[in-house]
XYZ file of C-alpha atoms in Angstrom:
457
model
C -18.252 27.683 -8.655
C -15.715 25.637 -9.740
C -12.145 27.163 -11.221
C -11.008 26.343 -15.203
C -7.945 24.192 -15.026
C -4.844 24.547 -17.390
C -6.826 21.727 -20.370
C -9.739 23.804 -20.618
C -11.783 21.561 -18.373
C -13.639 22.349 -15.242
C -13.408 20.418 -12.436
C -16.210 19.228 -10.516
C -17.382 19.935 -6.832
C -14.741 17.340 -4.562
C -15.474 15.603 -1.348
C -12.826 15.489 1.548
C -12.011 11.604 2.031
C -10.731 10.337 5.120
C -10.101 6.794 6.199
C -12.222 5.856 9.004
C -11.295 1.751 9.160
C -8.153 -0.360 9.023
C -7.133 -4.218 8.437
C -3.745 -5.217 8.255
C -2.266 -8.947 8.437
C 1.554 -8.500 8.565
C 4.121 -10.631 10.277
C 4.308 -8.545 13.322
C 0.587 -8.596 13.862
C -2.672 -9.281 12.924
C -4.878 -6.632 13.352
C -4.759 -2.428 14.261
C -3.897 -3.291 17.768
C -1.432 -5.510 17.813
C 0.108 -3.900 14.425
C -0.101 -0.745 16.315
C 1.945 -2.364 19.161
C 4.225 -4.256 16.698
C 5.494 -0.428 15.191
C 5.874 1.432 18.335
C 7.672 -1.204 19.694
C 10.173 -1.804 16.840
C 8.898 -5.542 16.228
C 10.507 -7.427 13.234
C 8.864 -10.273 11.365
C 12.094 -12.063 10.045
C 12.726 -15.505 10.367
C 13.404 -18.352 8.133
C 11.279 -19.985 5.216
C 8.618 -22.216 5.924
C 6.293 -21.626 2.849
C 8.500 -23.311 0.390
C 11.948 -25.829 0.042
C 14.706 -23.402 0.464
C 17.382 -26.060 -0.204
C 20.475 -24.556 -1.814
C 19.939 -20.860 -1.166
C 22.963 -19.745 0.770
C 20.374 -17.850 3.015
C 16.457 -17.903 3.437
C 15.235 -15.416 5.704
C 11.791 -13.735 4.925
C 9.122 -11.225 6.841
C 6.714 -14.434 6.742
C 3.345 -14.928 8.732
C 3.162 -18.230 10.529
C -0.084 -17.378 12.826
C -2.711 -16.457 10.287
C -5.808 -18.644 10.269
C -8.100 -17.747 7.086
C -11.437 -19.318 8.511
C -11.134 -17.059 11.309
C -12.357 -14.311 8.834
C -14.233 -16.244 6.005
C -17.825 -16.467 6.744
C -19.313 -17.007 3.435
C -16.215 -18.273 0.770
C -14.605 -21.536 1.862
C -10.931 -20.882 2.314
C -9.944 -23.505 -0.389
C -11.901 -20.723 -2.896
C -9.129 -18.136 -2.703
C -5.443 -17.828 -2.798
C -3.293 -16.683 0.046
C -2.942 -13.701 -1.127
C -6.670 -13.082 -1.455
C -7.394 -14.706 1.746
C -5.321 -11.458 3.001
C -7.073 -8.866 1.161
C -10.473 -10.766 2.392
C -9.518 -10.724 5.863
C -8.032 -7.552 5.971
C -11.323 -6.190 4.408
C -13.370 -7.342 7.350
C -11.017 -6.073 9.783
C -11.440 -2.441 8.460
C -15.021 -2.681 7.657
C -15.157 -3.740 11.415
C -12.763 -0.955 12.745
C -14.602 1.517 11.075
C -17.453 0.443 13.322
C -19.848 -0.567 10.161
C -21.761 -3.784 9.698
C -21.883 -5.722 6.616
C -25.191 -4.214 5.900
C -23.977 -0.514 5.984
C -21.259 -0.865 3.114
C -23.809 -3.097 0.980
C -25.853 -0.181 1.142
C -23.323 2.056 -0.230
C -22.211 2.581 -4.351
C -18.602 1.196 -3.236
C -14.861 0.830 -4.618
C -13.145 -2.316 -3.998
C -9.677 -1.209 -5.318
C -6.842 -3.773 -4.384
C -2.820 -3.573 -5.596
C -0.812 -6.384 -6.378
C 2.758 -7.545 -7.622
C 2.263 -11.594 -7.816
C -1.567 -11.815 -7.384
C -1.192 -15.805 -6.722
C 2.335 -16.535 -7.558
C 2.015 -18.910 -4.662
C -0.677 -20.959 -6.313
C 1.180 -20.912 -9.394
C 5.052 -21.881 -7.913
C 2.613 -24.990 -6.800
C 1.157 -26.148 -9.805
C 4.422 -25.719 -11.721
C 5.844 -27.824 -9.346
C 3.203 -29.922 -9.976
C 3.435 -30.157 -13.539
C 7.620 -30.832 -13.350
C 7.719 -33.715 -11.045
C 4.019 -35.487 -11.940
C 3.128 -34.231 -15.500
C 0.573 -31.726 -16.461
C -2.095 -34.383 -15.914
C -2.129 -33.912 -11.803
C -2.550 -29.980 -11.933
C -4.968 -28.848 -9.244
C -8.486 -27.764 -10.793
C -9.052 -26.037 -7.712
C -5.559 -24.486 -7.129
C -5.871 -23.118 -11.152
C -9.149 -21.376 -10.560
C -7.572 -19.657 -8.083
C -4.764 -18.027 -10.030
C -6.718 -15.386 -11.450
C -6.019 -12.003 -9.545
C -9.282 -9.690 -10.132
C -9.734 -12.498 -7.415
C -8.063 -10.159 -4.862
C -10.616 -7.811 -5.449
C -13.579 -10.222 -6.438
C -13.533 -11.891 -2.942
C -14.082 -9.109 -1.036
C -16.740 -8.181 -3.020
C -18.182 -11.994 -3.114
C -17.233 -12.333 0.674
C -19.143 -9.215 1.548
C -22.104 -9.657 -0.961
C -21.551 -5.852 -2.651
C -23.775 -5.629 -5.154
C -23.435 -1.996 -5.788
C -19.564 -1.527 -6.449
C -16.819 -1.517 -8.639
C -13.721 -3.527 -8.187
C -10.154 -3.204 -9.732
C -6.783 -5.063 -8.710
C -3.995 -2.408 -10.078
C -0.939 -4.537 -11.073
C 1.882 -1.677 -10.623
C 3.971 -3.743 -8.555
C 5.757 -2.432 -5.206
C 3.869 0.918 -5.466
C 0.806 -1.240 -6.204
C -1.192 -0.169 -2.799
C -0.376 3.774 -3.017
C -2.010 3.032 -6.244
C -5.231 1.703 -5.382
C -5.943 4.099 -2.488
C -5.182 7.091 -4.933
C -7.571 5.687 -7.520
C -10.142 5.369 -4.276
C -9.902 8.919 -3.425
C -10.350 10.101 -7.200
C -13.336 7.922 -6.800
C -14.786 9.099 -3.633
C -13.581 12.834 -3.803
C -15.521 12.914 -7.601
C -18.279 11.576 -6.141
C -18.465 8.508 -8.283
C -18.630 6.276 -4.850
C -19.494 6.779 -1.331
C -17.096 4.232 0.173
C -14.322 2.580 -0.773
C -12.067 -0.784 0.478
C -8.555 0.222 -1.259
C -4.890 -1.166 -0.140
C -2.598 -4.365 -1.642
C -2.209 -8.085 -0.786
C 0.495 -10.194 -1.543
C 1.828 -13.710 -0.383
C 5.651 -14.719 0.068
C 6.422 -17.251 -2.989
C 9.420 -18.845 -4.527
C 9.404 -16.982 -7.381
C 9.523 -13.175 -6.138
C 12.168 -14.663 -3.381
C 14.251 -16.630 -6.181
C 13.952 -13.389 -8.439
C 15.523 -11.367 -5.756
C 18.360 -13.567 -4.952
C 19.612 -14.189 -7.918
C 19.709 -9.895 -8.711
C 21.983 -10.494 -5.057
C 19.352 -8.302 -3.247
C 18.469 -10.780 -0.446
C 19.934 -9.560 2.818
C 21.135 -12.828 4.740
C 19.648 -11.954 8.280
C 17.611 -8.448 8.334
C 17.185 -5.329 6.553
C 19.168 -2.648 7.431
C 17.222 0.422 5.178
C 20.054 3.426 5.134
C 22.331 1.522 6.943
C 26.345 1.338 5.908
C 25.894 -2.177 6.475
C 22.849 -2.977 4.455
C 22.751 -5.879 2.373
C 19.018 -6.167 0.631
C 15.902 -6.864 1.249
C 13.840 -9.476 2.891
C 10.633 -10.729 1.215
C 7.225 -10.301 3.374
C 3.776 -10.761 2.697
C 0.711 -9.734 4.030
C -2.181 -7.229 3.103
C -3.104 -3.320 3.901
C -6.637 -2.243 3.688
C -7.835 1.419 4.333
C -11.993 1.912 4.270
C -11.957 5.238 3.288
C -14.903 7.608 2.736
C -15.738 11.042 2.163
C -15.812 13.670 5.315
C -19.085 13.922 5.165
C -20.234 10.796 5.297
C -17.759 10.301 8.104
C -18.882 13.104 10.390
C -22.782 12.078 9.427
C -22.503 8.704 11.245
C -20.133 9.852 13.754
C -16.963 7.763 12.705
C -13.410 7.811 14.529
C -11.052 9.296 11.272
C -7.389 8.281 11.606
C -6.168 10.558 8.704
C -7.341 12.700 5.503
C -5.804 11.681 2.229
C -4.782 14.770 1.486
C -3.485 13.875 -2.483
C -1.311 11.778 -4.568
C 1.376 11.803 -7.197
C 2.663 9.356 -9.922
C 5.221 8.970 -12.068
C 6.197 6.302 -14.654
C 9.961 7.113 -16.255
C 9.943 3.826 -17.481
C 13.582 4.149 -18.146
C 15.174 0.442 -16.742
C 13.254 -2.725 -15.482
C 14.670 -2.622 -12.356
C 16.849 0.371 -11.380
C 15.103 3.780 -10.029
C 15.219 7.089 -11.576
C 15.966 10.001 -9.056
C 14.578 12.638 -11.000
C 11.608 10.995 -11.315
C 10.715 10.231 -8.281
C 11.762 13.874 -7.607
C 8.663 14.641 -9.884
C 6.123 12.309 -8.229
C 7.016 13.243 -4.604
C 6.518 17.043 -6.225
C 2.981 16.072 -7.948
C 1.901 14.780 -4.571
C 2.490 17.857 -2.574
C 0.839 19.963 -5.616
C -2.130 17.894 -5.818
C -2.489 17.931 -1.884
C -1.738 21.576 -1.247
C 0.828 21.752 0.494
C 4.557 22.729 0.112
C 7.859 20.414 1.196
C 8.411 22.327 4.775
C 4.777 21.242 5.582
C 6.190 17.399 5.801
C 6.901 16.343 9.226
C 7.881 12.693 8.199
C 8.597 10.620 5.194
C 7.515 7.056 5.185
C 10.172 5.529 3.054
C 10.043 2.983 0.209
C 13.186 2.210 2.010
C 14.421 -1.331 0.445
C 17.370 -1.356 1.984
C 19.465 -2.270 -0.907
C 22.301 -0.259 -1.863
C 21.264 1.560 -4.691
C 17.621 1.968 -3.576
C 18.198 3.910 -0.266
C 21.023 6.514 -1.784
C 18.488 7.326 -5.052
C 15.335 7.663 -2.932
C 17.313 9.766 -0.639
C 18.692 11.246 -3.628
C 15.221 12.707 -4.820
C 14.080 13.567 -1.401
C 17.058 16.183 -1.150
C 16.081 17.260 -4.747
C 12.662 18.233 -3.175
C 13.323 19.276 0.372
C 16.522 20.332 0.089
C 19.272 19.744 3.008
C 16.889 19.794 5.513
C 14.575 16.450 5.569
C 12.500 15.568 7.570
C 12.813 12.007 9.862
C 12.452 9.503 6.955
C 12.007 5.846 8.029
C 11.512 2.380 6.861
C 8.975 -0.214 8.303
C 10.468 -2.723 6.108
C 13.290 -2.756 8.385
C 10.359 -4.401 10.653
C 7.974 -6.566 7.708
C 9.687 -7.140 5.133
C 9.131 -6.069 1.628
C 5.447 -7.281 0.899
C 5.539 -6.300 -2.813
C 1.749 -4.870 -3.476
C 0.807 -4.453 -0.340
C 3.907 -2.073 1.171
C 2.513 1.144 0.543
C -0.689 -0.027 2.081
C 0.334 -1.166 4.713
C 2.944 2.154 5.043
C -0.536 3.918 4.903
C -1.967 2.345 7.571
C 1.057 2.878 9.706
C 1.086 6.693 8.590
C -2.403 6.905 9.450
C -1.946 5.124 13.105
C 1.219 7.387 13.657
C -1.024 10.753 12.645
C -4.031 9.615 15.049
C -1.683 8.618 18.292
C 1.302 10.868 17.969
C 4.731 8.693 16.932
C 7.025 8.235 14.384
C 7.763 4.200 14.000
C 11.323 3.026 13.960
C 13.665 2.024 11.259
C 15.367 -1.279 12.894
C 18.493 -2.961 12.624
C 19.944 0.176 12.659
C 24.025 0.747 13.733
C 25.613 3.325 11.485
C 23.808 6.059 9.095
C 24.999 5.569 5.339
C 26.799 9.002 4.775
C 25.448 9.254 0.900
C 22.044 8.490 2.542
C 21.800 10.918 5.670
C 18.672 10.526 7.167
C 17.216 10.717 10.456
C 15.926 7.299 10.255
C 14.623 7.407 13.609
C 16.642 4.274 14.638
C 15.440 1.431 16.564
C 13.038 3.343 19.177
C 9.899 4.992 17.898
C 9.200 8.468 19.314
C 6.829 10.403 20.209
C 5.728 13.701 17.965
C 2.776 15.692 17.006
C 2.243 14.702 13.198
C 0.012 16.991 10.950
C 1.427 15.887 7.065
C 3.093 12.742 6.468
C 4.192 11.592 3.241
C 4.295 7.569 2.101
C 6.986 6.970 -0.808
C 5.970 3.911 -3.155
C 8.578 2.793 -5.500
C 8.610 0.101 -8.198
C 10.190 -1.795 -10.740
C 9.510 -0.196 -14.441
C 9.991 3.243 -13.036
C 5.879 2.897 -11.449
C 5.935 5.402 -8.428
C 3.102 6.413 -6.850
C 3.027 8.870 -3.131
C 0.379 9.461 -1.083
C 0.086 12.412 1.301
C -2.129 12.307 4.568
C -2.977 15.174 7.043
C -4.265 14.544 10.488
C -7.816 15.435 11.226
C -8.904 17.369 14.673
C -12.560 17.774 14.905
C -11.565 20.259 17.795
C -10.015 23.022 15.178
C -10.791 23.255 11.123
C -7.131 23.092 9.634
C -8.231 25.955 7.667
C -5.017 25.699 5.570
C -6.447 22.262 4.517
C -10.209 23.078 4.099
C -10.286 24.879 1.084
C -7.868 22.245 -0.939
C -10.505 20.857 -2.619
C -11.729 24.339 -4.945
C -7.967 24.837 -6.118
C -6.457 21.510 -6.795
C -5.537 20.977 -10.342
C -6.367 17.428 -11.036
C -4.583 17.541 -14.612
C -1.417 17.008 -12.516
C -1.821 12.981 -12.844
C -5.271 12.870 -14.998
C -3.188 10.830 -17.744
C -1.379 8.406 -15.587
C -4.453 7.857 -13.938
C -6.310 7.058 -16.244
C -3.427 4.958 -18.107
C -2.915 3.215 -15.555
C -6.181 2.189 -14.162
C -9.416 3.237 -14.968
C -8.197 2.726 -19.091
C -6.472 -0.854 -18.768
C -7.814 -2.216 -14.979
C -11.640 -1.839 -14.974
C -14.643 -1.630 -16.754
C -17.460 0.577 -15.508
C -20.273 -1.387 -17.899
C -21.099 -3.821 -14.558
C -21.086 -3.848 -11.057
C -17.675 -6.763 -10.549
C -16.384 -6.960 -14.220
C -12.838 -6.000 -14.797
C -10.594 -6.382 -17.545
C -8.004 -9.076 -18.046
C-alpha cells in the first residue's frame, strides 16, 4: 500500500526504469561503439568551422561533426524534411531503438514517450534564411527550409520516422540542461505507468548564432576547453544528439534486454536569478533533490559527471555547490566537454549516455586538455587518461542559462545480486520534491495529452 506524502496525496504504485538502448551522434563518434571508444580513449572533436563563414572572428574552433550522413538513417522522411538538428534526434532514435535489440514493430506496439530537449531547435535553418532575407530580400526565403524551423519537429520526426501511433511527444526548451530534462520527464512517465517505453535525450546543431552569442559574452576558448583548468579560457560549441530508450524493469527483464543503467531519480531547480550567471546555492538544492528523490545520500556518489563549461566562473560555482553538498571530500568529477564540445540541448544526454556506458563497462572518462588543477576548483578531474573503476551511483550535473538545472542520478544494475538498498526506492520516494517544476516546466507549458503527436507551441 502506498505511503501519504507531505501534500496530502498518495502516490501511486512506481515501476523501476532502466535504459536498455543508446544513439549518440557526437563529433568523436557516431554510434555506442565508436562513442564508447572515443571516451575511454580521451578523443576530442575540436577543429575549425566549416558550417558557416567565420570571417572576422579572432578564433573559430567548434566540437563540429563533419562525417554524418542523414540518409544513412532515414528510411521513411526525406532528409530535406528535417533540420539538422532533427536529423540527429532521428538518427540517434534508430540507433537506440536498434541497440536495445527492438524492431520498429516492437516500440509501435508500445503506449510510448518521445521526449526530446533542445536550446536552438533549428537555429541553423533559421541563421540561413536570415541570411537569405539580408542579401536577396524576403522574396527568396526557402519554403522548404521555413517548414523546417518548427522544433516539436525534433520530437515529431521520430515519431513520423518510426510511424508511433500510440505516443506522446514533447521537445522541452530548458536550454543546456534541456536533455536531463527530457529523460526525467520520461521516467515520471514510465515509473507512473502512463507509458511503457520511452525515446528521451536532446539534439542540437552548431549555428552562427549560439557561436556568435558566445563570443561576444568572451566565452569562446581559442583552441580547446580546458574544464577546471588554471588555464581555461571558455567553451567550444558542439552539436550532436543523445538518445536513451528507456523502459520500465519489468518490461526489460520480460524480453530479456541488456540494461546499461537504472535511472535512479532526478532533481530541478529554477533560481531564475540572472540570464546568464549560475547560482551556487541553487544548484546546491537541485544536486540535493536528486539524491532525495533517488534514495540515496552524497557518500553513495562514486563520480560526478560535470556540466563542466570550462569558463571561469562556471567551473569554480559548480564546484562551489558540489562542496556545499559533499563536503571536502568529492568524488572524481569530470567533463566530457573537454572532449565534444558544448552541444547546448543535447549535453546532458549525451553525459547520460556516457554515465550509463561508464556504469555497464567499469571507467571513469577523462577530462582533456588538462595541465594544472584550478586551486578554487579542486577536483579530481580524472585528467587526460580514463580509468578503470567499479561504478554503482553516478551523478550527471545539467546547468543552464535562466538558472534551469536539472540532475539525473543512475545506479548500475547486476542481475547477479538485487541491490537491495535500491529495490525498495520506489514505496518511499516523495515525488512532491519536484512535482511543481515538473509540471511547470513540461507537462503544463510543453505538451498536450488530448492526442497522440500534438504539442503546444
Amino acid at each position: 500500500m502506498s505511503a501519504p506524502t507531505g501534500t496530502g496525496r498518495r502516490e501511486t504504485a512506481r515501476h523501476r526504469v532502466v535504459i536498455t538502448g543508446l544513439g549518440v551522434v557526437t563529433s568523436i563518434g557516431t554510434g555506442v561503439d565508436a562513442f564508447a571508444q572515443g571516451l575511454r580513449a580521451g578523443r576530442s572533436g575540436a577543429k575549425p568551422i566549416s558550417a558557416f563563414d567565420t570571417t572576422g572572428f579572432a578564433h573559430s574552433n567548434a566540437c563540429e561533426i563533419t562525417d554524418f550522413e542523414p540518409e544513412a538513417w532515414l528510411r521513411e522522411l526525406s532528409a530535406d524534411e528535417l533540420g539538422r538538428a532533427a536529423q540527429f534526434a532521428v538518427a540517434g532514435s534508430r540507433m537506440a531503438v536498434a541497440d536495445a535489440g527492438l524492431a520498429e514493430e516492437d516500440v509501435q506496439a508500445r503506449r510510448t514517450l518521445v521526449s526530446i530537449g533542445t536550446t536552438d531547435g533549428e537555429s541553423r535553418d533559421l541563421d540561413h534564411l536570415t541570411a537569405l532575407q539580408v542579401t536577396e530580400g524576403q522574396d527568396r526565403l526557402d519554403a522548404t527550409v521555413a517548414r523546417r524551423v518548427w522544433p516539436g519537429r525534433l520530437s515529431a520526426g521520430i515519431v513520423r520516422e518510426l510511424g508511433l501511433e500510440d505516443v506522446e511527444t514533447v521537445t522541452v526548451p530548458t536550454a543546456c540542461a534541456a536533455g536531463n530534462y527530457a529523460v526525467g520527464y520520461g521516467y515520471d512517465a514510465i515509473s507512473s505507468g502512463d507509458v511503457e517505453m520511452a525515446l528521451c535525450g536532446g539534439a542540437d546543431a552548431l549555428c552562427r548564432k549560439t557561436f556568435t552569442g558566445f563570443y561576444r559574452l568572451g566565452t569562446i576558448a581559442p583552441d580547446v576547453c580546458r574544464p577546471f583548468d588554471t588555464e581555461r579560457q571558455g567553451i567550444l560549441t558542439g552539436e550532436g544528439a543523445g538518445i536513451l530508450l528507456m523502459e520500465s524493469l519489468e518490461s526489460a527483464l520480460a524480453r530479456g534486454a541488456r540494461i546499461y543503467a537504472e535511472v535512479l531519480g532526478y532533481g530541478l531547480s529554477c533560481d531564475a536569478s540572472h540570464p546568464v550567471a549560475p547560482d551556487r546555492d541553487s544548484i546546491a538544492r537541485c544536486i540535493t533533490a536528486a539524491h532525495r528523490n533517488a534514495g540515496i545520500e552524497a557518500s553513495d556518489v562514486d563520480f560526478i559527471s560535470a556540466h563542466g563549461t570550462g569558463t571561469r566562473a562556471n567551473d569554480v560555482t559548480e564546484v562551489g555547490a558540489i562542496r556545499q553538498v559533499f563536503g571536502d571530500e568529492l568524488p572524481r568529477t569530470v567533463s566530457i566537454k573537454s572532449m565534444i564540445g558544448h552541444t547546448m540541448g543535447a549535453a546532458s544526454a549525451l553525459a547520460s549516455a556516457a554515465c550509463s556506458l561508464a556504469l555497464r563497462e567499469g571507467f571513469i572518462p577523462p577530462t582533456i586538455n588538462h595541465r594544472t588543477t584550478d586551486p578554487e576548483c579542486g577536483v579530481d578531474c580524472v585528467p587526460n587518461v580514463a580509468v578503470e573503476a567499479e561504478l554503482k551511483v553516478v551523478q550527471n550535473n545539467g546547468l543552464a542559462f535562466g538558472g534551469n538545472n536539472a540532475v539525473l542520478v543512475l545506479g548500475r544494475w547486476d542481475d547477479a545480486t538485487d541491490r537491495t538498498g535500491h529495490t525498495d526506492r520506489t514505496e518511499h520516494t516523495d515525488l512532491t520534491e519536484h512535482t511543481d517544476l515538473t509540471e511547470h516546466t513540461a507537462r503544463t507549458e510543453h505538451t498536450d495529452r488530448t492526442g497522440p503527436t500534438q504539442e503546444r507551441r
